[in-house]
Coordinates of C-alpha atoms and ligand atoms in Angstrom, one line a residue:
M43 CA 103.9 146.8 110.4
S44 CA 106.0 143.7 110.6
K45 CA 104.7 142.1 107.5
R46 CA 107.1 140.3 105.2
D47 CA 108.1 142.0 101.9
Y48 CA 106.0 140.6 99.0
Y49 CA 109.1 140.1 96.8
E50 CA 110.8 138.3 99.6
V51 CA 107.8 136.1 100.1
L52 CA 107.9 135.0 96.4
G53 CA 111.7 134.9 96.4
V54 CA 112.0 137.1 93.4
A55 CA 113.9 140.3 92.6
K56 CA 112.1 143.7 92.6
T57 CA 112.7 143.7 88.9
A58 CA 111.2 140.3 88.2
S59 CA 109.0 140.0 85.2
D60 CA 105.4 138.8 85.3
G61 CA 106.5 135.4 84.0
E62 CA 109.2 135.0 86.6
M63 CA 106.7 135.9 89.3
K64 CA 104.2 133.4 88.0
T65 CA 106.7 130.6 87.9
A66 CA 107.9 131.4 91.5
F67 CA 104.3 131.6 92.8
R68 CA 103.4 128.4 91.1
K69 CA 106.3 126.5 92.6
L70 CA 105.7 127.9 96.1
A71 CA 101.9 127.5 96.0
M72 CA 102.4 123.9 94.9
S73 CA 104.4 123.0 97.9
Y74 CA 102.4 124.8 100.5
H75 CA 99.0 124.1 99.2
P76 CA 96.7 123.0 102.1
D77 CA 95.5 120.0 100.2
R78 CA 99.1 118.7 100.1
N79 CA 99.8 119.7 103.7
P80 CA 96.6 118.6 105.6
G81 CA 96.6 119.9 109.2
D82 CA 99.9 121.8 108.8
K83 CA 99.2 125.3 110.2
E84 CA 102.6 126.6 109.1
A85 CA 102.0 125.6 105.5
E86 CA 98.5 127.1 105.6
I87 CA 99.9 130.4 106.8
K88 CA 102.7 130.3 104.2
F89 CA 100.2 129.5 101.6
K90 CA 98.1 132.6 102.4
E91 CA 101.2 134.8 102.5
I92 CA 102.2 133.6 99.1
N93 CA 98.8 134.1 97.7
E94 CA 98.6 137.6 99.0
A95 CA 102.0 138.5 97.7
Y96 CA 101.1 137.2 94.2
Q97 CA 97.7 138.8 94.1
C98 CA 99.4 142.1 94.7
L99 CA 102.5 141.8 92.5
S100 CA 100.7 140.2 89.5
D101 CA 98.4 143.2 89.3
G102 CA 100.3 146.1 87.6
Q103 CA 98.5 148.8 89.5
K104 CA 98.7 147.2 92.8
R105 CA 102.4 146.4 92.2
A106 CA 103.2 150.0 91.4
A107 CA 101.4 151.1 94.5
Y108 CA 103.2 148.5 96.6
D109 CA 106.6 149.5 95.1
R110 CA 105.9 153.1 96.2
F111 CA 104.2 152.7 99.6
G112 CA 104.9 149.1 100.6
H113 CA 102.2 147.4 102.7
A114 CA 100.8 150.8 103.7
A115 CA 99.4 151.0 100.2
F116 CA 96.7 148.4 101.1
S117 CA 96.0 149.0 104.8
Q118 CA 93.3 151.3 105.9
G119 CA 94.4 152.7 109.1
G120 CA 95.2 149.2 110.5
G121 CA 93.3 146.2 109.5
G122 CA 92.8 145.0 105.9
G123 CA 90.0 146.5 103.9
P124 CA 86.6 145.1 104.4
G125 CA 85.7 142.5 101.8
F126 CA 89.3 141.9 101.0
G127 CA 89.3 138.4 102.3
N128 CA 86.4 137.3 100.1
E129 CA 87.6 138.9 97.0
F130 CA 90.9 137.2 97.6
G131 CA 89.3 133.8 98.2
D132 CA 87.4 133.9 94.9
F133 CA 90.5 135.0 93.0
M134 CA 92.4 132.1 94.5
S135 CA 90.0 129.5 93.4
D136 CA 90.2 130.7 89.9
I137 CA 93.9 130.5 89.9
F138 CA 93.9 127.1 91.4
D139 CA 91.4 125.7 89.0
N140 CA 93.7 126.9 86.3
F141 CA 96.8 125.5 87.8
F142 CA 95.8 122.3 89.4
G143 CA 92.4 121.9 87.8
D144 CA 92.5 118.2 86.9
G145 CA 94.4 116.7 89.8
R146 CA 92.4 118.2 92.6
G147 CA 89.3 116.1 92.3
G148 CA 86.1 116.3 94.2
G149 CA 83.2 118.7 93.8
P150 CA 83.3 122.4 94.4
G151 CA 84.7 123.2 97.8
S152 CA 85.7 119.6 98.6
G153 CA 88.9 119.4 100.6
R154 CA 89.4 123.1 100.4
R155 CA 90.1 125.0 103.5
G156 CA 87.7 127.8 104.6
G157 CA 89.1 131.2 103.8
A158 CA 89.1 132.9 107.2
P159 CA 92.1 132.3 109.4
G160 CA 91.4 130.9 112.9
R161 CA 88.7 128.6 111.4
E162 CA 89.6 125.2 112.7
R163 CA 88.2 121.8 112.3
G164 CA 87.1 120.3 115.7
A165 CA 89.1 117.5 117.2
D166 CA 88.2 113.9 116.7
L167 CA 87.0 112.3 119.9
R168 CA 87.4 108.7 121.1
Y169 CA 84.9 106.9 123.2
N170 CA 85.6 103.5 124.7
L171 CA 82.5 101.4 125.0
E172 CA 82.6 98.1 126.8
I173 CA 79.7 95.7 126.4
S174 CA 79.1 92.2 127.6
L175 CA 79.1 89.2 125.3
E176 CA 75.3 88.9 125.9
E177 CA 74.9 92.4 124.7
A178 CA 77.0 91.7 121.6
F179 CA 74.7 88.7 121.0
T180 CA 71.5 90.7 121.2
G181 CA 72.7 94.1 120.0
K182 CA 72.3 97.1 122.2
A183 CA 70.9 100.7 122.1
E184 CA 73.4 102.6 124.2
T185 CA 73.2 106.2 125.4
I186 CA 76.6 107.7 125.8
K187 CA 77.5 111.0 127.3
I188 CA 80.5 112.8 125.8
P189 CA 82.1 115.8 127.4
T190 CA 82.8 118.0 124.4
S191 CA 82.6 121.6 123.3
I192 CA 79.9 122.7 120.9
T193 CA 79.4 125.8 118.8
C194 CA 78.1 128.6 121.0
E195 CA 74.4 129.1 120.2
T196 CA 74.4 132.7 121.3
C197 CA 77.0 133.9 118.8
S198 CA 76.8 131.0 116.3
G199 CA 80.5 130.5 116.9
S200 CA 81.8 133.9 116.0
G201 CA 82.7 134.7 119.6
A202 CA 81.3 138.2 119.1
K203 CA 78.4 139.7 121.1
A204 CA 75.1 139.9 119.3
G205 CA 75.0 142.8 116.9
S206 CA 78.8 143.1 116.7
K207 CA 81.3 141.4 114.4
P208 CA 84.9 140.3 114.9
R209 CA 87.2 142.6 113.0
T210 CA 90.4 141.7 111.2
C211 CA 93.5 142.0 113.5
G212 CA 95.5 145.1 112.5
T213 CA 98.8 143.8 113.8
C214 CA 99.0 140.7 111.6
G215 CA 96.5 141.8 108.9
G216 CA 94.4 138.7 109.6
Y217 CA 97.2 136.1 109.2
G218 CA 97.6 135.2 112.8
R219 CA 101.4 135.4 112.6
V220 CA 103.8 138.2 112.4
R221 CA 107.4 138.4 111.3
A222 CA 109.9 140.5 113.2
A223 CA 113.6 141.1 112.6
Q224 CA 116.0 140.3 115.4
G225 CA 119.5 141.2 114.5
F226 CA 120.2 139.2 111.3
F227 CA 117.3 136.9 111.8
A228 CA 113.7 137.2 110.8
I229 CA 111.5 135.3 113.1
E230 CA 107.9 134.5 112.7
R231 CA 105.7 134.1 115.7
T232 CA 102.1 134.0 116.7
C233 CA 100.5 137.4 116.6
P234 CA 100.5 138.8 120.1
N235 CA 97.5 140.9 119.5
C236 CA 95.0 138.2 118.3
H237 CA 96.9 135.1 119.5
G238 CA 96.8 133.6 116.1
R239 CA 93.1 134.0 115.4
G240 CA 93.6 136.7 112.8
E241 CA 90.6 138.6 114.2
I242 CA 89.8 140.6 117.2
V243 CA 86.6 140.4 119.1
D244 CA 86.0 143.8 120.8
D245 CA 82.7 142.8 122.3
P246 CA 82.9 139.2 123.4
C247 CA 79.8 137.0 123.5
P248 CA 78.8 136.7 127.1
S249 CA 77.9 133.0 126.8
C250 CA 81.3 131.8 125.6
Q251 CA 83.6 134.7 126.6
G252 CA 84.6 135.1 122.9
A253 CA 85.7 131.5 122.4
G254 CA 82.9 130.6 120.0
R255 CA 82.4 127.3 121.8
V256 CA 81.0 126.2 125.1
N257 CA 81.6 123.1 127.1
R258 CA 78.7 120.7 127.2
E259 CA 78.0 117.1 127.9
R260 CA 76.5 115.8 124.8
T261 CA 74.2 112.8 124.9
L262 CA 74.2 110.5 121.9
S263 CA 72.2 107.4 121.2
I264 CA 74.1 104.7 119.4
N265 CA 72.9 101.4 118.1
V266 CA 75.3 98.6 118.6
P267 CA 74.3 95.9 116.1
A268 CA 74.0 92.3 117.1
G269 CA 77.2 90.3 116.3
V270 CA 79.8 93.0 116.9
D271 CA 83.2 91.8 117.8
D272 CA 85.9 93.1 120.1
G273 CA 88.0 95.9 118.6
L274 CA 85.3 97.2 116.3
R275 CA 85.5 100.9 115.6
I276 CA 82.4 102.8 114.8
R277 CA 82.9 106.3 113.2
L278 CA 80.2 108.8 113.8
A279 CA 81.0 111.6 111.3
G280 CA 80.6 115.1 112.6
E281 CA 79.9 114.0 116.1
G282 CA 83.3 115.1 117.5
E283 CA 84.3 118.4 118.9
S284 CA 82.8 121.5 117.2
G285 CA 85.0 123.4 114.9
L286 CA 86.5 126.7 116.0
R287 CA 84.7 129.8 114.7
G288 CA 82.5 128.0 112.3
G289 CA 85.0 125.4 111.3
P290 CA 83.7 121.8 110.6
S291 CA 83.2 119.4 113.5
G292 CA 85.5 116.5 114.1
D293 CA 84.4 112.9 114.1
L294 CA 83.5 110.6 117.0
Y295 CA 85.1 107.2 117.1
V296 CA 83.5 104.6 119.3
F297 CA 86.0 101.8 120.2
L298 CA 84.1 98.7 121.1
S299 CA 85.5 96.1 123.5
I300 CA 83.7 93.0 124.8
K301 CA 84.2 91.9 128.4
P302 CA 85.6 88.4 128.8
H303 CA 82.8 86.0 129.6
E304 CA 82.8 83.5 132.4
F305 CA 81.8 80.5 130.4
F306 CA 82.2 81.3 126.7
Q307 CA 85.1 81.9 124.5
R308 CA 84.4 83.4 121.1
D309 CA 86.0 82.6 117.8
G310 CA 84.3 84.6 115.1
A311 CA 80.6 83.6 115.3
D312 CA 81.3 80.3 117.2
L313 CA 81.3 80.0 120.9
F314 CA 83.3 77.5 123.0
C315 CA 82.4 76.3 126.4
R316 CA 84.5 73.9 128.5
V317 CA 82.4 71.7 130.7
P318 CA 83.6 69.2 133.4
I319 CA 81.9 65.8 133.5
S320 CA 82.3 63.1 136.1
M321 CA 84.3 59.9 135.4
V322 CA 81.2 57.9 135.8
T323 CA 79.2 60.0 133.3
A324 CA 82.1 59.7 130.9
A325 CA 82.2 55.9 131.3
L326 CA 78.5 55.1 131.6
S327 CA 76.9 57.9 129.5
G328 CA 74.6 60.5 130.7
E329 CA 73.1 63.9 130.0
I330 CA 74.5 67.2 131.0
T331 CA 73.0 70.7 131.1
V332 CA 74.9 73.5 129.5
P333 CA 74.4 77.3 129.3
V334 CA 73.5 79.0 126.1
I335 CA 74.4 82.7 125.3
D336 CA 70.7 83.7 124.9
G337 CA 70.3 82.9 128.6
S338 CA 68.7 79.5 128.2
Q339 CA 70.1 76.1 128.8
T340 CA 70.3 73.0 126.7
Q341 CA 70.9 69.3 127.2
V342 CA 73.9 67.5 125.8
R343 CA 73.9 63.7 125.6
I344 CA 77.3 62.2 126.6
P345 CA 77.8 58.8 125.1
A346 CA 79.4 55.9 127.1
G347 CA 83.3 56.0 126.8
T348 CA 83.6 59.8 126.3
Q349 CA 87.2 61.0 126.6
T350 CA 88.5 64.4 127.8
A351 CA 88.6 67.1 125.0
K352 CA 85.7 65.5 123.1
Q353 CA 83.7 68.3 121.4
F354 CA 79.9 68.4 120.9
R355 CA 78.5 70.8 118.4
I356 CA 75.2 72.5 119.1
K357 CA 74.2 74.0 115.8
G358 CA 72.9 77.6 115.7
K359 CA 73.6 78.4 119.3
G360 CA 76.6 80.7 118.7
M361 CA 76.8 84.4 117.9
P362 CA 74.9 86.1 115.1
V363 CA 77.1 87.2 112.2
L364 CA 77.2 91.0 111.8
R365 CA 74.8 92.3 109.2
S366 CA 73.7 88.8 108.0
R367 CA 71.2 86.2 109.0
E368 CA 73.9 83.6 109.7
V369 CA 74.4 82.3 113.2
G370 CA 77.5 80.5 114.5
D371 CA 77.5 77.3 116.6
L372 CA 78.2 76.4 120.2
Y373 CA 80.9 73.9 120.9
I374 CA 80.8 72.1 124.2
Q375 CA 84.2 70.6 125.1
V376 CA 84.1 68.2 127.9
F377 CA 86.9 67.2 130.3
V378 CA 86.7 64.3 132.6
E379 CA 87.2 65.3 136.2
T380 CA 89.2 62.8 138.2
P381 CA 87.5 62.2 141.6
Q382 CA 89.3 63.6 144.6
S383 CA 89.0 63.2 148.4
L384 CA 87.9 59.6 148.2
T385 CA 86.4 57.8 151.2
K386 CA 87.8 54.4 152.2
R387 CA 84.8 52.7 150.6
Q388 CA 85.3 54.6 147.4
R389 CA 88.9 53.6 147.2
E390 CA 88.0 49.9 147.7
L391 CA 85.4 50.1 144.9
L392 CA 87.9 51.7 142.5
L393 CA 90.6 49.2 143.4
E394 CA 88.1 46.4 142.9
F395 CA 87.3 47.8 139.5
D396 CA 90.9 48.1 138.6
Q397 CA 91.6 44.5 139.5
S398 CA 88.8 43.4 137.2
A399 CA 89.9 45.7 134.4
S400 CA 91.1 44.2 131.1
P401 CA 93.1 45.9 128.3
E402 CA 89.8 46.4 126.4
N403 CA 88.7 48.8 129.2
H404 CA 91.7 51.1 128.4
P405 CA 92.6 50.5 124.8
E406 CA 94.6 53.7 124.5
S407 CA 96.8 53.0 127.5
A408 CA 97.3 49.3 126.5
G409 CA 98.2 50.3 122.9
F410 CA 100.5 53.1 124.0
F411 CA 102.5 51.1 126.5
S412 CA 102.9 48.1 124.2
K413 CA 104.2 50.5 121.5
V414 CA 106.7 52.0 124.1
R415 CA 107.9 48.5 124.9
E416 CA 108.4 47.7 121.2
F417 CA 110.2 50.9 120.6
F418 CA 112.8 50.4 123.4
G419 CA 113.0 46.6 122.6
G420 CA 113.8 47.4 119.0
A421 CA 116.3 50.1 120.0
A422 CA 118.2 47.6 122.2
K423 CA 118.5 45.0 119.4
A424 CA 119.8 47.5 116.9
Ligands
ZN1720 ZN1 79.3 132.9 122.0
ZN1721 ZN1 96.8 139.3 114.8

């Protein structure tokens, strides 16, 4: 067996006192505790190794047996004894409640890793959902299909055929990793026998070939509420990939994006729409028809003498505010379209208009050019 020496694991001498052992264990356990190293497999394995070593060496009888026979004292013709894992788990929570009792927070079992090796939390999944601005306006019930793996129903995730149970791997004693000496170096690697799972399935489940999970396309209904904005992230807890061998499921994150709209730009709950008006409408007044996000249309009265960039506010025709009864406004910004491709007659009419025009017709231009003259005249005198 290529298991590490328990004294070596704790970094103490074979003659170490119980007190020394406890101090060493406490220090190591602190730094490798899974709650302090979330997602770190190496740390988890180390942590288990440390626990196992301490459990043995802190017990006078077990220590004596270990000193005489080494690891062989506890192995029963290969794998660890049945029930060993559970006993060990309970023992550990006692120790941990004593050591880290106050700082660990949460209710029983919260944030604690499941005991069995190979039990893994499923991966988080991301789903990109693109909806239109109209759908963001009304809200949308969307059915999404996610390719994912789910816990195998036949074996409930154990990977073992009905009526059989996985057994603890004899090569690594259930730790999933083995240490081997190569020259001067001790190297640790994934157990070649169980491939890191810590257990062996002799009789694999026919539905999942022993993986404990099967690939499926899952259909989920999600309700996109009215008023959602681009970039919103919706977390669906537990809807991600199934955990491995009974581990908890990951989460599903729906990333929402909203397609750019042909007419409307959005700013929070307000919508903006740029609308061209003719020179004549701008000068003489008129009424224009503009689109509304709910699919309807509305009229906007353009007063005589309207300039480009003038905004008209239509109250309550914007986007709904998420989880509230408020609604934004619609802003219509007009720009005056200069006529093009004029006929001879049209040119004559415009020229005729221009000849009759007075500074009062174009107060902005008149004002601007007289200011320019003043400015340069003043500069010349100085
Ligand atoms: Zn199965
Ligand atoms: Zn193994």
